[in-house]
XYZ file of C-alpha atoms in Angstrom:
765
model
C -25.065 8.048 -38.084
C -24.898 5.119 -36.116
C -28.371 6.032 -34.372
C -29.968 6.006 -37.944
C -28.416 2.681 -38.534
C -30.269 1.470 -34.858
C -33.314 2.460 -35.581
C -34.343 -0.280 -38.246
C -33.842 -3.313 -37.906
C -31.971 -4.818 -41.330
C -30.768 -3.002 -44.481
C -30.361 -4.018 -48.240
C -28.420 -2.657 -51.417
C -28.579 -3.857 -54.182
C -25.358 -5.493 -56.009
C -24.397 -7.081 -59.666
C -24.713 -10.773 -57.080
C -28.410 -9.338 -56.000
C -29.789 -7.870 -52.656
C -27.119 -7.703 -49.768
C -29.231 -7.971 -46.449
C -27.475 -6.025 -43.281
C -29.939 -7.185 -39.919
C -29.085 -5.439 -36.840
C -28.369 -7.528 -34.149
C -29.471 -4.715 -31.818
C -32.704 -3.377 -33.807
C -34.227 -7.187 -33.396
C -33.333 -7.878 -30.563
C -35.001 -4.023 -29.612
C -37.823 -4.810 -31.297
C -37.803 -8.472 -29.881
C -37.914 -7.448 -25.594
C -40.944 -4.704 -26.809
C -42.775 -7.464 -28.797
C -42.648 -9.356 -25.027
C -43.696 -5.942 -23.732
C -46.579 -5.633 -24.976
C -47.858 -9.042 -25.000
C -47.279 -8.781 -21.332
C -49.814 -6.242 -20.677
C -52.237 -7.489 -22.563
C -52.156 -10.777 -20.338
C -52.045 -8.162 -17.029
C -55.029 -6.353 -19.406
C -56.625 -9.749 -19.745
C -56.067 -10.443 -16.185
C -57.274 -7.357 -15.071
C -60.848 -7.723 -16.337
C -61.726 -10.912 -15.518
C -61.210 -10.378 -11.495
C -62.990 -7.123 -11.858
C -65.530 -8.740 -14.002
C -66.119 -11.192 -11.285
C -65.554 -9.232 -8.295
C -66.056 -9.127 -5.035
C -65.770 -12.778 -5.288
C -61.590 -13.971 -6.415
C -60.442 -17.108 -8.856
C -60.466 -18.774 -5.383
C -63.714 -18.934 -4.719
C -64.905 -20.895 -7.837
C -62.153 -23.458 -6.634
C -63.184 -23.433 -3.547
C -67.131 -24.181 -4.750
C -65.869 -27.043 -7.535
C -63.754 -28.773 -4.510
C -67.508 -28.826 -2.616
C -69.771 -29.889 -5.113
C -66.750 -32.466 -5.724
C -67.126 -33.838 -2.305
C -70.583 -33.820 -1.789
C -71.430 -35.072 -5.105
C -68.732 -38.180 -3.695
C -69.997 -38.337 -0.542
C -73.568 -40.268 -2.548
C -74.874 -36.139 -1.385
C -76.106 -34.410 -4.702
C -76.479 -30.595 -3.958
C -77.689 -29.802 -7.686
C -80.870 -31.871 -7.653
C -79.877 -33.732 -10.583
C -78.584 -31.369 -12.462
C -74.831 -32.464 -12.579
C -76.188 -36.193 -14.068
C -78.583 -34.285 -17.186
C -75.791 -32.179 -17.806
C -73.279 -35.285 -17.713
C -76.079 -36.679 -19.940
C -75.776 -33.340 -22.116
C -72.713 -33.999 -22.805
C -71.288 -35.232 -26.622
C -69.703 -39.147 -26.786
C -65.648 -39.026 -26.903
C -63.674 -42.184 -26.794
C -61.272 -39.735 -24.602
C -64.055 -38.909 -22.061
C -64.501 -42.464 -19.600
C -67.556 -42.177 -17.665
C -65.598 -40.514 -14.482
C -64.618 -37.910 -16.819
C -67.522 -37.066 -17.648
C -68.895 -36.664 -14.183
C -66.057 -34.385 -13.039
C -66.734 -31.887 -16.416
C -70.009 -31.860 -15.696
C -69.793 -31.148 -11.948
C -67.418 -28.592 -13.152
C -69.559 -27.231 -15.504
C -72.738 -27.259 -12.511
C -69.941 -25.384 -10.450
C -68.984 -22.778 -12.164
C -72.784 -21.976 -12.996
C -73.240 -21.745 -9.855
C -70.635 -19.658 -8.772
C -71.390 -17.261 -11.523
C -74.736 -16.578 -10.192
C -73.433 -15.771 -7.509
C -71.545 -13.428 -8.189
C -73.690 -12.134 -9.900
C -76.087 -11.565 -6.936
C -73.147 -10.397 -4.877
C -72.698 -7.611 -7.331
C -76.392 -6.903 -7.823
C -76.478 -6.474 -3.743
C -73.532 -4.317 -4.214
C -75.151 -2.375 -5.771
C -78.310 -2.065 -3.721
C -75.820 -1.371 -0.527
C -73.800 1.176 -3.052
C -77.542 3.297 -3.962
C -77.733 3.906 -0.064
C -76.730 7.044 1.033
C -78.231 7.812 4.257
C -74.910 7.271 5.651
C -73.601 10.359 4.435
C -76.409 12.918 6.323
C -75.741 11.300 9.118
C -75.159 13.921 12.552
C -71.108 14.783 13.112
C -70.095 11.227 15.497
C -73.386 9.994 15.706
C -74.393 6.674 13.480
C -78.237 5.151 13.269
C -78.736 1.474 13.207
C -79.518 0.630 9.890
C -76.523 3.161 8.574
C -73.975 -0.210 11.147
C -76.235 -2.307 9.304
C -74.594 -0.848 6.275
C -71.592 -0.965 7.122
C -70.899 -4.310 8.149
C -72.418 -5.600 5.016
C -70.052 -3.087 3.006
C -67.304 -4.590 5.043
C -68.666 -7.818 4.360
C -68.718 -7.289 0.699
C -65.608 -5.674 -0.136
C -63.283 -7.717 1.801
C -61.436 -8.433 -0.899
C -58.308 -6.278 -2.159
C -59.916 -4.232 -4.893
C -58.598 -3.133 -8.205
C -58.974 0.597 -10.033
C -62.175 -0.689 -11.504
C -63.985 -3.656 -9.402
C -66.448 -1.175 -8.856
C -67.567 0.633 -12.106
C -70.663 -2.003 -12.956
C -71.776 -2.041 -9.365
C -71.817 1.667 -8.465
C -75.594 3.130 -9.501
C -76.623 5.012 -11.836
C -77.271 9.062 -11.734
C -80.740 9.528 -9.975
C -83.054 12.068 -12.605
C -84.333 13.922 -10.033
C -88.506 15.220 -10.008
C -89.186 18.450 -11.713
C -90.688 19.671 -8.309
C -87.583 19.301 -6.612
C -85.061 20.384 -8.718
C -86.863 24.309 -9.276
C -88.260 25.079 -5.800
C -84.067 24.614 -4.974
C -83.278 26.173 -7.431
C -86.120 29.669 -6.134
C -84.760 29.253 -3.154
C -81.002 29.918 -4.269
C -82.019 33.032 -6.427
C -84.349 34.701 -3.127
C -81.210 36.070 -1.510
C -79.440 38.101 -5.410
C -83.356 39.084 -6.182
C -85.529 41.305 -5.516
C -89.738 41.127 -4.955
C -90.274 42.393 -8.160
C -87.532 40.235 -9.815
C -88.125 37.081 -8.211
C -91.849 37.344 -8.974
C -91.235 37.445 -12.078
C -89.230 34.343 -11.998
C -91.789 32.291 -10.373
C -94.271 32.295 -12.655
C -91.554 31.315 -15.228
C -90.790 29.168 -12.913
C -95.027 28.341 -12.555
C -95.249 28.048 -16.499
C -92.056 25.727 -16.747
C -93.082 23.383 -14.810
C -96.914 22.918 -15.586
C -96.585 23.081 -19.223
C -92.573 22.505 -20.459
C -91.115 20.577 -18.076
C -92.764 17.193 -18.079
C -92.202 16.121 -22.083
C -88.674 17.197 -21.564
C -88.750 15.138 -18.080
C -89.826 11.840 -20.093
C -87.485 12.225 -22.530
C -84.234 13.030 -19.752
C -86.037 9.671 -17.671
C -85.948 7.840 -20.864
C -82.329 8.763 -21.533
C -81.393 7.647 -17.564
C -82.278 4.298 -18.448
C -80.960 3.513 -21.798
C -77.208 4.940 -20.643
C -74.825 4.460 -17.766
C -74.697 8.465 -16.613
C -77.551 10.989 -18.224
C -75.230 13.758 -17.572
C -72.077 13.191 -18.616
C -71.753 12.746 -22.158
C -73.421 16.426 -23.011
C -71.044 17.823 -20.190
C -68.468 16.715 -21.811
C -69.400 17.667 -25.930
C -71.772 20.712 -25.312
C -69.529 21.995 -22.285
C -66.447 21.246 -23.219
C -65.700 19.930 -26.782
C -68.468 22.478 -28.647
C -67.060 25.534 -26.652
C -65.058 27.345 -29.587
C -62.855 30.000 -27.293
C -59.358 29.687 -26.198
C -59.298 26.970 -24.084
C -56.453 28.544 -22.307
C -57.155 30.315 -19.518
C -61.309 29.819 -20.116
C -61.316 26.163 -19.181
C -57.926 24.783 -18.978
C -56.539 24.849 -14.763
C -52.823 24.529 -13.682
C -51.170 22.768 -10.777
C -48.544 23.446 -8.867
C -44.824 21.813 -6.986
C -44.682 21.837 -3.146
C -45.395 25.070 -1.355
C -41.468 25.349 0.161
C -39.456 22.712 -0.683
C -37.539 21.515 -4.030
C -35.964 18.815 -4.295
C -33.049 18.850 -6.979
C -32.348 22.680 -8.635
C -31.108 20.808 -11.394
C -33.782 20.747 -14.164
C -32.995 17.993 -16.219
C -32.625 15.873 -12.851
C -36.398 17.019 -11.373
C -37.772 16.505 -15.043
C -36.076 12.680 -14.918
C -37.086 11.977 -11.888
C -41.119 13.807 -12.568
C -41.199 12.260 -15.740
C -40.391 8.702 -14.461
C -42.767 8.845 -11.874
C -45.131 9.237 -14.196
C -44.433 7.140 -15.974
C -44.509 4.269 -13.016
C -48.791 5.579 -12.565
C -49.359 5.239 -16.005
C -47.862 0.997 -15.332
C -50.695 1.028 -12.567
C -53.447 1.927 -14.388
C -52.623 0.051 -17.437
C -52.332 -3.077 -14.854
C -55.624 -1.109 -12.683
C -53.123 -1.909 -9.137
C -54.165 1.714 -8.271
C -56.789 1.243 -5.542
C -60.078 2.686 -6.428
C -60.534 6.362 -4.282
C -62.906 5.101 -1.431
C -65.218 7.602 1.396
C -65.266 6.149 4.664
C -63.028 3.356 3.110
C -65.335 1.464 2.207
C -67.584 3.284 -0.521
C -66.009 3.783 -4.066
C -65.829 6.355 -6.348
C -66.116 6.031 -9.788
C -62.599 5.104 -11.531
C -63.510 6.010 -15.150
C -61.950 9.343 -15.310
C -58.505 8.157 -14.604
C -58.965 5.834 -18.254
C -57.852 8.669 -20.781
C -54.983 10.298 -18.610
C -52.194 9.147 -20.330
C -51.927 9.370 -24.686
C -55.093 11.788 -25.168
C -55.563 14.631 -27.158
C -58.187 17.057 -27.386
C -58.309 17.652 -31.295
C -59.708 21.084 -33.168
C -63.027 20.593 -34.824
C -64.843 22.767 -36.334
C -68.104 23.057 -34.811
C -66.973 20.725 -31.764
C -63.555 19.114 -31.173
C -62.730 15.068 -30.351
C -60.883 13.561 -27.843
C -58.035 11.662 -29.375
C -57.592 8.315 -26.807
C -54.619 5.942 -27.112
C -54.426 2.583 -25.724
C -50.676 3.393 -25.679
C -47.368 5.150 -26.372
C -44.397 4.556 -25.966
C -42.715 8.448 -26.536
C -43.030 12.475 -24.900
C -43.451 15.043 -27.086
C -40.904 18.258 -25.099
C -40.552 21.440 -25.839
C -37.154 23.823 -25.266
C -36.614 27.529 -26.183
C -38.580 27.325 -29.392
C -37.987 23.630 -30.198
C -39.957 20.371 -30.383
C -38.596 17.124 -30.089
C -39.359 13.269 -29.369
C -37.966 10.883 -26.939
C -38.988 7.298 -26.312
C -38.956 5.798 -22.723
C -38.696 2.034 -23.364
C -35.091 0.263 -24.293
C -35.156 -2.741 -24.498
C -39.327 -3.530 -23.603
C -38.558 -1.440 -20.198
C -38.558 1.897 -18.884
C -36.096 4.205 -18.668
C -34.681 4.681 -15.427
C -33.938 8.480 -14.062
C -30.965 8.660 -14.654
C -31.554 7.384 -18.729
C -34.325 10.684 -19.013
C -32.115 12.214 -16.933
C -29.715 12.114 -19.700
C -32.070 13.184 -22.856
C -33.514 16.309 -21.026
C -29.656 17.741 -20.683
C -29.559 16.437 -24.014
C -32.407 18.440 -24.927
C -31.316 21.492 -22.725
C -27.358 21.912 -24.411
C -28.768 21.492 -27.874
C -27.145 24.661 -29.785
C -29.621 24.592 -32.916
C -32.410 27.621 -33.505
C -36.486 26.975 -34.136
C -37.239 26.689 -37.531
C -38.902 29.356 -39.452
C -41.873 29.163 -37.348
C -41.600 26.307 -34.732
C -41.072 28.442 -31.874
C -44.087 30.172 -31.589
C -46.445 26.709 -33.323
C -48.233 25.965 -29.686
C -50.035 29.161 -29.843
C -52.021 27.554 -32.337
C -53.953 25.159 -29.206
C -53.999 29.084 -26.664
C -56.216 31.081 -29.596
C -59.786 30.749 -30.914
C -60.560 26.897 -32.009
C -61.633 27.209 -35.443
C -59.037 29.152 -36.571
C -56.869 26.311 -35.008
C -58.665 23.307 -37.369
C -58.457 25.029 -40.102
C -54.988 25.951 -39.861
C -54.786 22.135 -38.553
C -56.931 21.043 -41.607
C -55.150 23.015 -44.346
C -51.247 22.457 -43.180
C -50.907 19.567 -41.335
C -52.073 16.947 -42.905
C -49.468 15.490 -44.570
C -45.748 15.241 -44.895
C -43.333 16.497 -42.796
C -45.532 18.209 -40.762
C -48.608 15.757 -40.432
C -45.435 13.321 -39.327
C -44.375 15.493 -36.867
C -47.964 16.700 -35.289
C -48.874 12.788 -34.741
C -45.493 12.821 -32.317
C -47.684 15.564 -30.109
C -50.452 14.348 -30.370
C -50.098 11.075 -29.732
C -47.051 11.375 -26.701
C -48.242 10.191 -23.058
C -48.020 13.682 -22.278
C -45.737 17.280 -23.093
C -43.309 18.381 -20.827
C -42.047 21.994 -21.093
C -38.329 22.504 -19.981
C -38.365 25.894 -19.221
C -36.249 28.829 -19.287
C -38.054 31.260 -16.417
C -37.294 30.724 -12.556
C -40.807 30.525 -10.472
C -42.147 29.052 -6.690
C -42.581 30.767 -3.229
C -39.384 32.446 -2.309
C -39.591 34.054 1.524
C -40.084 37.711 1.397
C -40.371 38.056 -2.437
C -43.924 39.737 -3.019
C -45.629 38.371 -6.407
C -43.745 35.318 -6.552
C -46.311 33.464 -6.586
C -48.449 35.300 -8.696
C -45.628 34.715 -11.228
C -46.072 31.739 -10.851
C -49.327 30.934 -10.439
C -49.935 32.774 -14.368
C -47.323 31.043 -15.815
C -48.868 27.780 -15.064
C -52.139 29.346 -16.470
C -51.072 30.526 -19.590
C -46.633 30.684 -19.984
C -45.754 33.127 -23.317
C -48.999 31.673 -24.708
C -47.030 29.700 -27.200
C -44.482 27.120 -24.879
C -47.118 24.652 -23.572
C -49.478 22.436 -25.905
C -53.011 23.253 -24.236
C -54.467 20.684 -25.959
C -52.939 17.599 -23.923
C -54.509 15.871 -21.074
C -51.705 17.444 -19.977
C -48.770 20.228 -19.569
C -45.719 18.469 -17.021
C -43.304 22.334 -16.967
C -40.474 21.690 -15.845
C -38.217 25.510 -14.294
C -35.115 26.362 -14.532
C -34.681 26.192 -10.880
C -36.077 22.697 -10.749
C -39.943 23.594 -9.789
C -42.555 22.001 -11.026
C -46.248 22.567 -12.661
C -48.635 21.100 -14.354
C -51.541 22.565 -17.388
C -53.895 20.468 -17.210
C -56.896 20.046 -20.246
C -60.426 20.110 -18.712
C -62.687 18.944 -20.607
C -61.472 14.843 -20.242
C -61.389 14.917 -16.732
C -61.811 16.545 -13.225
C -59.584 18.458 -11.108
C -59.592 15.579 -8.185
C -58.700 13.027 -11.663
C -54.937 15.441 -11.808
C -54.022 16.228 -8.029
C -54.439 12.046 -7.364
C -51.570 11.904 -10.225
C -49.900 14.278 -8.661
C -49.682 13.525 -5.355
C -48.103 10.009 -6.604
C -46.079 11.971 -8.801
C -44.526 14.354 -5.755
C -44.252 12.116 -3.427
C -42.007 9.418 -5.297
C -40.016 11.688 -7.014
C -38.835 12.703 -2.879
C -39.414 10.011 -1.187
C -38.972 6.860 -3.135
C -36.982 8.240 -6.056
C -34.871 10.495 -4.143
C -31.439 11.926 -5.384
C -27.743 12.161 -5.255
C -26.002 14.952 -3.172
C -25.446 17.093 -6.135
C -29.130 16.699 -7.190
C -29.022 14.268 -9.672
C -30.778 11.351 -10.520
C -29.361 7.689 -9.198
C -28.025 5.300 -11.151
C -25.467 5.324 -14.267
C -26.789 6.680 -17.660
C -27.118 4.758 -20.444
C -24.390 6.919 -23.065
C -25.043 4.641 -25.581
C -28.931 5.704 -26.155
C -29.704 7.263 -29.586
C -30.442 11.168 -28.693
C -34.095 12.632 -28.915
C -35.129 12.945 -32.553
C -35.671 16.579 -33.743
C -39.072 16.904 -35.011
C -38.682 18.636 -38.028
C -41.479 21.427 -39.958
C -41.925 23.267 -42.970
C -43.717 25.782 -41.668
C -45.244 28.242 -45.848
C -45.790 32.154 -44.182
C -50.073 31.216 -43.886
C -49.295 28.958 -41.490
C -47.025 31.237 -39.952
C -49.630 34.304 -39.676
C -52.526 31.739 -38.442
C -50.220 30.955 -35.910
C -49.593 34.911 -35.138
C -52.657 35.173 -35.302
C -52.964 32.880 -32.422
C -50.837 34.122 -30.473
C -52.239 37.637 -30.535
C -56.005 36.438 -29.493
C -53.516 34.181 -26.594
C -51.094 37.330 -25.365
C -54.134 39.434 -25.361
C -56.232 36.844 -23.323
C -53.308 36.059 -21.090
C -52.448 39.619 -20.750
C -55.775 40.696 -19.033
C -56.124 37.851 -16.153
C -55.326 39.372 -12.951
C -53.869 36.708 -9.839
C -53.446 37.401 -6.085
C -51.620 33.846 -4.525
C -51.320 33.813 -0.942
C -51.354 31.538 2.004
C -53.284 31.718 4.929
C -51.622 30.727 7.974
C -52.775 32.134 10.888
C -54.680 28.794 11.321
C -56.283 25.886 9.830
C -58.388 23.054 9.321
C -57.284 22.096 13.523
C -58.433 24.594 14.179
C -61.777 25.224 12.168
C -63.434 22.044 13.399
C -63.346 23.838 17.303
C -66.072 25.404 15.902
C -67.819 22.254 14.658
C -68.678 22.910 11.263
C -66.593 21.363 8.527
C -63.549 23.722 7.080
C -64.773 24.261 3.348
C -68.408 25.288 4.807
C -66.434 27.768 7.103
C -64.143 28.838 3.853
C -67.271 29.476 1.424
C -69.292 31.651 4.226
C -65.896 33.324 4.428
C -66.112 33.751 0.684
C -69.532 35.488 1.012
C -68.455 37.875 3.625
C -65.646 39.157 1.574
C -67.471 38.817 -1.908
C -70.063 41.564 -0.317
C -67.341 43.873 1.268
C -65.861 44.050 -1.984
C -68.466 44.665 -4.309
C -71.226 45.650 -2.025
C -73.676 42.773 -3.038
C -74.059 38.981 -2.952
C -73.806 37.117 -6.603
C -75.075 33.696 -8.151
C -71.751 31.354 -6.957
C -70.630 28.564 -7.859
C -68.912 25.917 -5.441
C -67.585 22.766 -7.429
C -68.978 19.421 -5.611
C -68.472 15.815 -7.298
C -71.051 13.128 -7.640
C -68.154 10.161 -8.356
C -70.133 8.337 -5.892
C -72.194 7.465 -9.287
C -71.223 5.932 -12.228
C -69.241 7.866 -14.857
C -70.206 10.723 -12.071
C -68.222 13.986 -12.884
C -69.563 17.156 -11.415
C -71.881 19.502 -9.917
C -72.910 22.988 -8.543
C -73.412 23.902 -4.781
C -75.200 27.565 -5.200
C -72.952 28.755 -1.823
C -74.816 32.306 -2.043
C -78.153 30.806 0.673
C -80.420 33.182 2.339
C -78.868 31.853 5.669
C -74.905 32.732 4.161
C -76.288 36.307 3.480
C -78.137 36.656 6.735
C -74.980 36.106 8.447
C -73.790 38.444 6.236
C -75.875 41.011 7.039
C -75.815 40.249 11.159
C -71.651 41.003 9.930
C -72.114 44.458 9.222
C -75.103 45.087 11.479
C -73.833 46.669 15.107
C -77.237 45.249 16.741
C -76.145 42.208 16.323
C -74.680 40.405 19.319
C -72.477 37.998 19.138
C -74.353 35.237 20.263
C -76.800 35.435 17.329
C -73.555 35.947 14.421
C -72.746 32.873 16.194
C -76.593 31.340 15.436
C -76.249 32.685 12.270
C -72.747 30.793 11.403
C -73.737 28.351 12.287
C -77.391 27.873 10.322
C -75.780 28.905 7.253
C -72.618 26.508 7.393
C -75.777 23.719 8.181
C -77.223 24.629 5.010
C -74.627 24.349 2.810
C -73.692 20.857 3.663
C -76.553 20.097 3.493
C -76.729 21.361 0.371
C -73.529 19.979 -0.326
C -74.444 16.386 0.240
C -77.313 16.533 -1.813
C -74.913 17.011 -4.427
C -72.919 14.516 -4.277
C -75.938 11.847 -3.872
C -77.441 13.007 -7.189
C -79.961 15.648 -6.016
C -78.215 18.583 -7.370
C -80.259 22.053 -8.697
C -77.705 22.337 -12.328
C -77.200 19.363 -14.137
C -80.494 18.749 -14.389
C -81.478 22.088 -15.485
C -78.999 21.510 -17.761
C -79.897 18.208 -19.763
C -83.709 19.613 -19.847
C -82.007 22.342 -21.387
C -80.389 19.830 -24.080
C -83.494 18.220 -25.033
C -85.672 21.312 -24.934
C -83.404 22.516 -28.033
C -83.251 18.632 -29.349
C -86.868 19.023 -29.212
C -87.300 22.794 -30.934
C -88.616 23.637 -27.956
C -88.178 27.248 -25.893
C -88.418 27.735 -22.165
C -88.176 31.263 -21.089
C -86.862 29.554 -17.422
C -84.564 27.584 -18.725
C -82.774 29.958 -20.995
C -82.349 32.593 -18.092
C -81.245 29.964 -15.904
C -78.677 28.625 -18.254
C -77.634 33.034 -19.262
C -77.031 33.399 -16.001
C -73.496 34.029 -15.188
C -71.407 33.200 -12.157
C -69.697 35.704 -10.914
C -67.403 34.096 -7.742
C -66.732 30.417 -9.472
C -65.053 28.743 -6.541
C -63.610 24.773 -5.451
C -61.508 22.722 -3.454
C -58.274 20.958 -3.949
C -58.030 17.885 -2.879
C -55.074 16.670 -0.239
C -53.806 13.216 1.138
C -55.865 11.621 -1.735
C -53.035 9.031 -0.959
C -51.550 8.079 2.109
C -47.784 7.961 0.916
C -46.194 10.189 3.139
C -47.387 11.536 6.878
C -47.554 15.496 6.420
C -47.535 15.758 10.103
C -43.572 14.449 10.057
C -43.066 16.526 6.960
C -45.012 19.309 7.426
C -42.578 21.644 5.149
C -44.026 19.181 2.509
C -47.215 20.859 2.002
C -48.857 20.910 -1.729
C -49.663 24.327 -2.652
C -52.991 22.853 -4.810
C -53.841 24.852 -8.393
C -56.222 27.705 -9.292
C -57.909 28.303 -12.988
C -59.158 31.620 -14.756
C -62.325 33.411 -13.931
C -65.681 32.594 -15.186
C -66.985 35.727 -15.498
C -65.457 39.036 -16.694
C -66.845 40.798 -14.035
C -66.206 38.460 -11.385
C -63.724 36.183 -9.658
C -62.639 32.335 -9.640
C -60.983 31.058 -6.142
C -59.373 28.095 -5.617
C -58.598 26.914 -2.770
C -56.776 24.241 -0.294
C -56.633 22.908 2.951
C -52.906 22.114 3.624
C -52.277 20.475 6.335
C -53.284 21.351 10.087
C -52.444 25.132 9.929
C -52.277 25.943 6.356
C -54.454 27.160 3.537
C -53.369 28.353 -0.163
C -56.170 31.072 -2.022
C -55.151 31.674 -5.506
C -57.269 33.984 -6.538
C -58.014 34.873 -10.799
C -60.282 37.688 -11.998
C -59.433 40.332 -15.640
C -57.509 43.744 -15.023
C -60.763 44.920 -17.638
C -62.564 45.129 -15.298
C -63.665 48.293 -13.343
C -65.204 46.001 -10.690
C -62.403 43.171 -9.977
C -59.259 43.128 -8.187
C -57.200 39.514 -6.775
C -55.434 41.661 -4.516
C -57.849 43.466 -2.896
C -60.460 40.560 -2.531
C -57.421 38.652 -1.100
C -57.186 40.638 1.676
C -60.913 40.389 2.290
C -60.447 36.893 1.770
C -57.558 37.344 4.947
C -59.858 39.698 6.642
C -62.723 37.547 6.656
C -61.581 34.670 7.917
C -60.323 36.423 10.801
C -63.437 37.817 11.677
C -64.987 34.902 11.599
C -62.342 33.004 13.496
C -62.600 35.963 16.584
C -66.607 34.906 16.729
C -65.524 31.777 18.446
C -62.017 33.364 19.932
C -59.894 30.629 17.488
């Protein structure tokens, strides 16, 4: 009961003499410290909002303008051309202001106006400079005069160290491509996938759409682009993610893995303590805007708005559409272990709990012998099944009483932590260990991850880590940024004792984690089991092959005078043709974060140039030099498409938005219906590496990341994620479905290896 008494600031009892109050000094102290911490956060946010709002200027530049104006004025030079005198004349009469004071105030007002005007001019100039993308299309190793001038101006305007959101309002808007350009590129992308008859029909549909339907739809889209900060992102979030009624698990959520070869500590509670603390340090930097924005070339900022909802965010189920619940702050963590849910406070005395205290709390959970309450063990399966049953169950069984209190503790947590009872990770010589690791992170037992949370951190019994992330709030590079920070901080900054425990002495007086209480009737338990059956059927159908390709890496690929990404994408086309005997519509994720609130665009990697190269590899009449030439043409084409996608000239987001407008207007387009119904039988994505330079991979080659992956997009297709880790390693994550007779992840993985080797032999890598 000692912990319960500390949880309240005061107690009172009724006696014959009146009310008898008992104050808890420790509780009052904690409330005071928490209040101080809260006000500090508010002040920091207010300061950062101001600094972000005036970037690239600074408060010191305001002082310079004021001092320069005052100096000129008192030297009998009026830089205001009489405005200072007019301002002084307009100031109200007051005995508190002498003539000299009125002059000083007038100078300050005029100087502030000049400074603010300069800020606006510089911000508009910065936006104009950021609208230039010619640098991306420059030949490798060469730079035009215009680009050199642009680089110099960018460096001049970005001389002050930016905060995370310093560039947000200076980023250009995503442009709306012309219908002509989009339709032309679309027809070019599907030409290698269609015979003459099918292509002729598609050309006719495209012509009818372009001439009759599209002009009206395009006008609405242009109007939206003027009115909103990004004409794609809000519709993409709503219609692609939040309105989806199928399970998030496998279909939408994705995962991230730990270091490949290294496990900093095999003590489960200790690894959880360090990683949770590292993530909270990242959250604090995020709140303060101390994380610098991602920069291309070191000078071109990328949009940071997706980072805002990384923590304290949960997807709330609805019958027709889900919503995102995001809180400004959350002071606790939701934890799952062996069928039980806990609430763990993250602060004590207004300060973050150090890793050793977090280890103590997690160890208390691991040592807790109490059994799950009826229905509690499989409760999270509701988040793994279809969305409508979950929405109905939530409204019916979790809207009041102890169930609502417990559910709020999960949904309002900073994030979700699973202390897993299994052991996973890479073990040399153990076949299938990485496949099992991937499947565990993607779906687990279907009831031991809260798939609605922005992300679930998974800590295994042997100290290995992983994460399962919900997709609607942000894309994988955002989680990857957090993940790199956490891994580097855990290993190289926080560290462990020789026994594998967190450093420091824990505070044993901390109140233990709070066990969440549930009252789940039979009808609710039946709904839970129904969702679990759906989720298990989906999970059991996922076929994974996760493997390391170490014959060569990006270091040798660059000798082909092409990008590693283009090399791998062409290899995937060759592997897919050998696997299925045909080509398919291929999705590669590209980002549009050079624009404000940009998310992703599609690179259609199956090009006429790529298919020509693939055919040449099976044609014995083709010489080596011919194949090399065809490969270079395919690589050049792929890089061109990637650049177009990044600079707002992609195909698919434009067509998607035109389709949404057509549905709003009640206009049916056979062309758009056909385009939007085409399945992506090969969906690919590259996991970014070394976004943060917190340690040198050359000095620590065993600390390579394993990247992450996702489930197959089409029932008869493949999902392929890859990470180019360091100079000599590429890790592939291949997913498909057992139920499809056309796919086999292990077989496709073997084809990928062989394709990589065959292409490398063309260039003697």
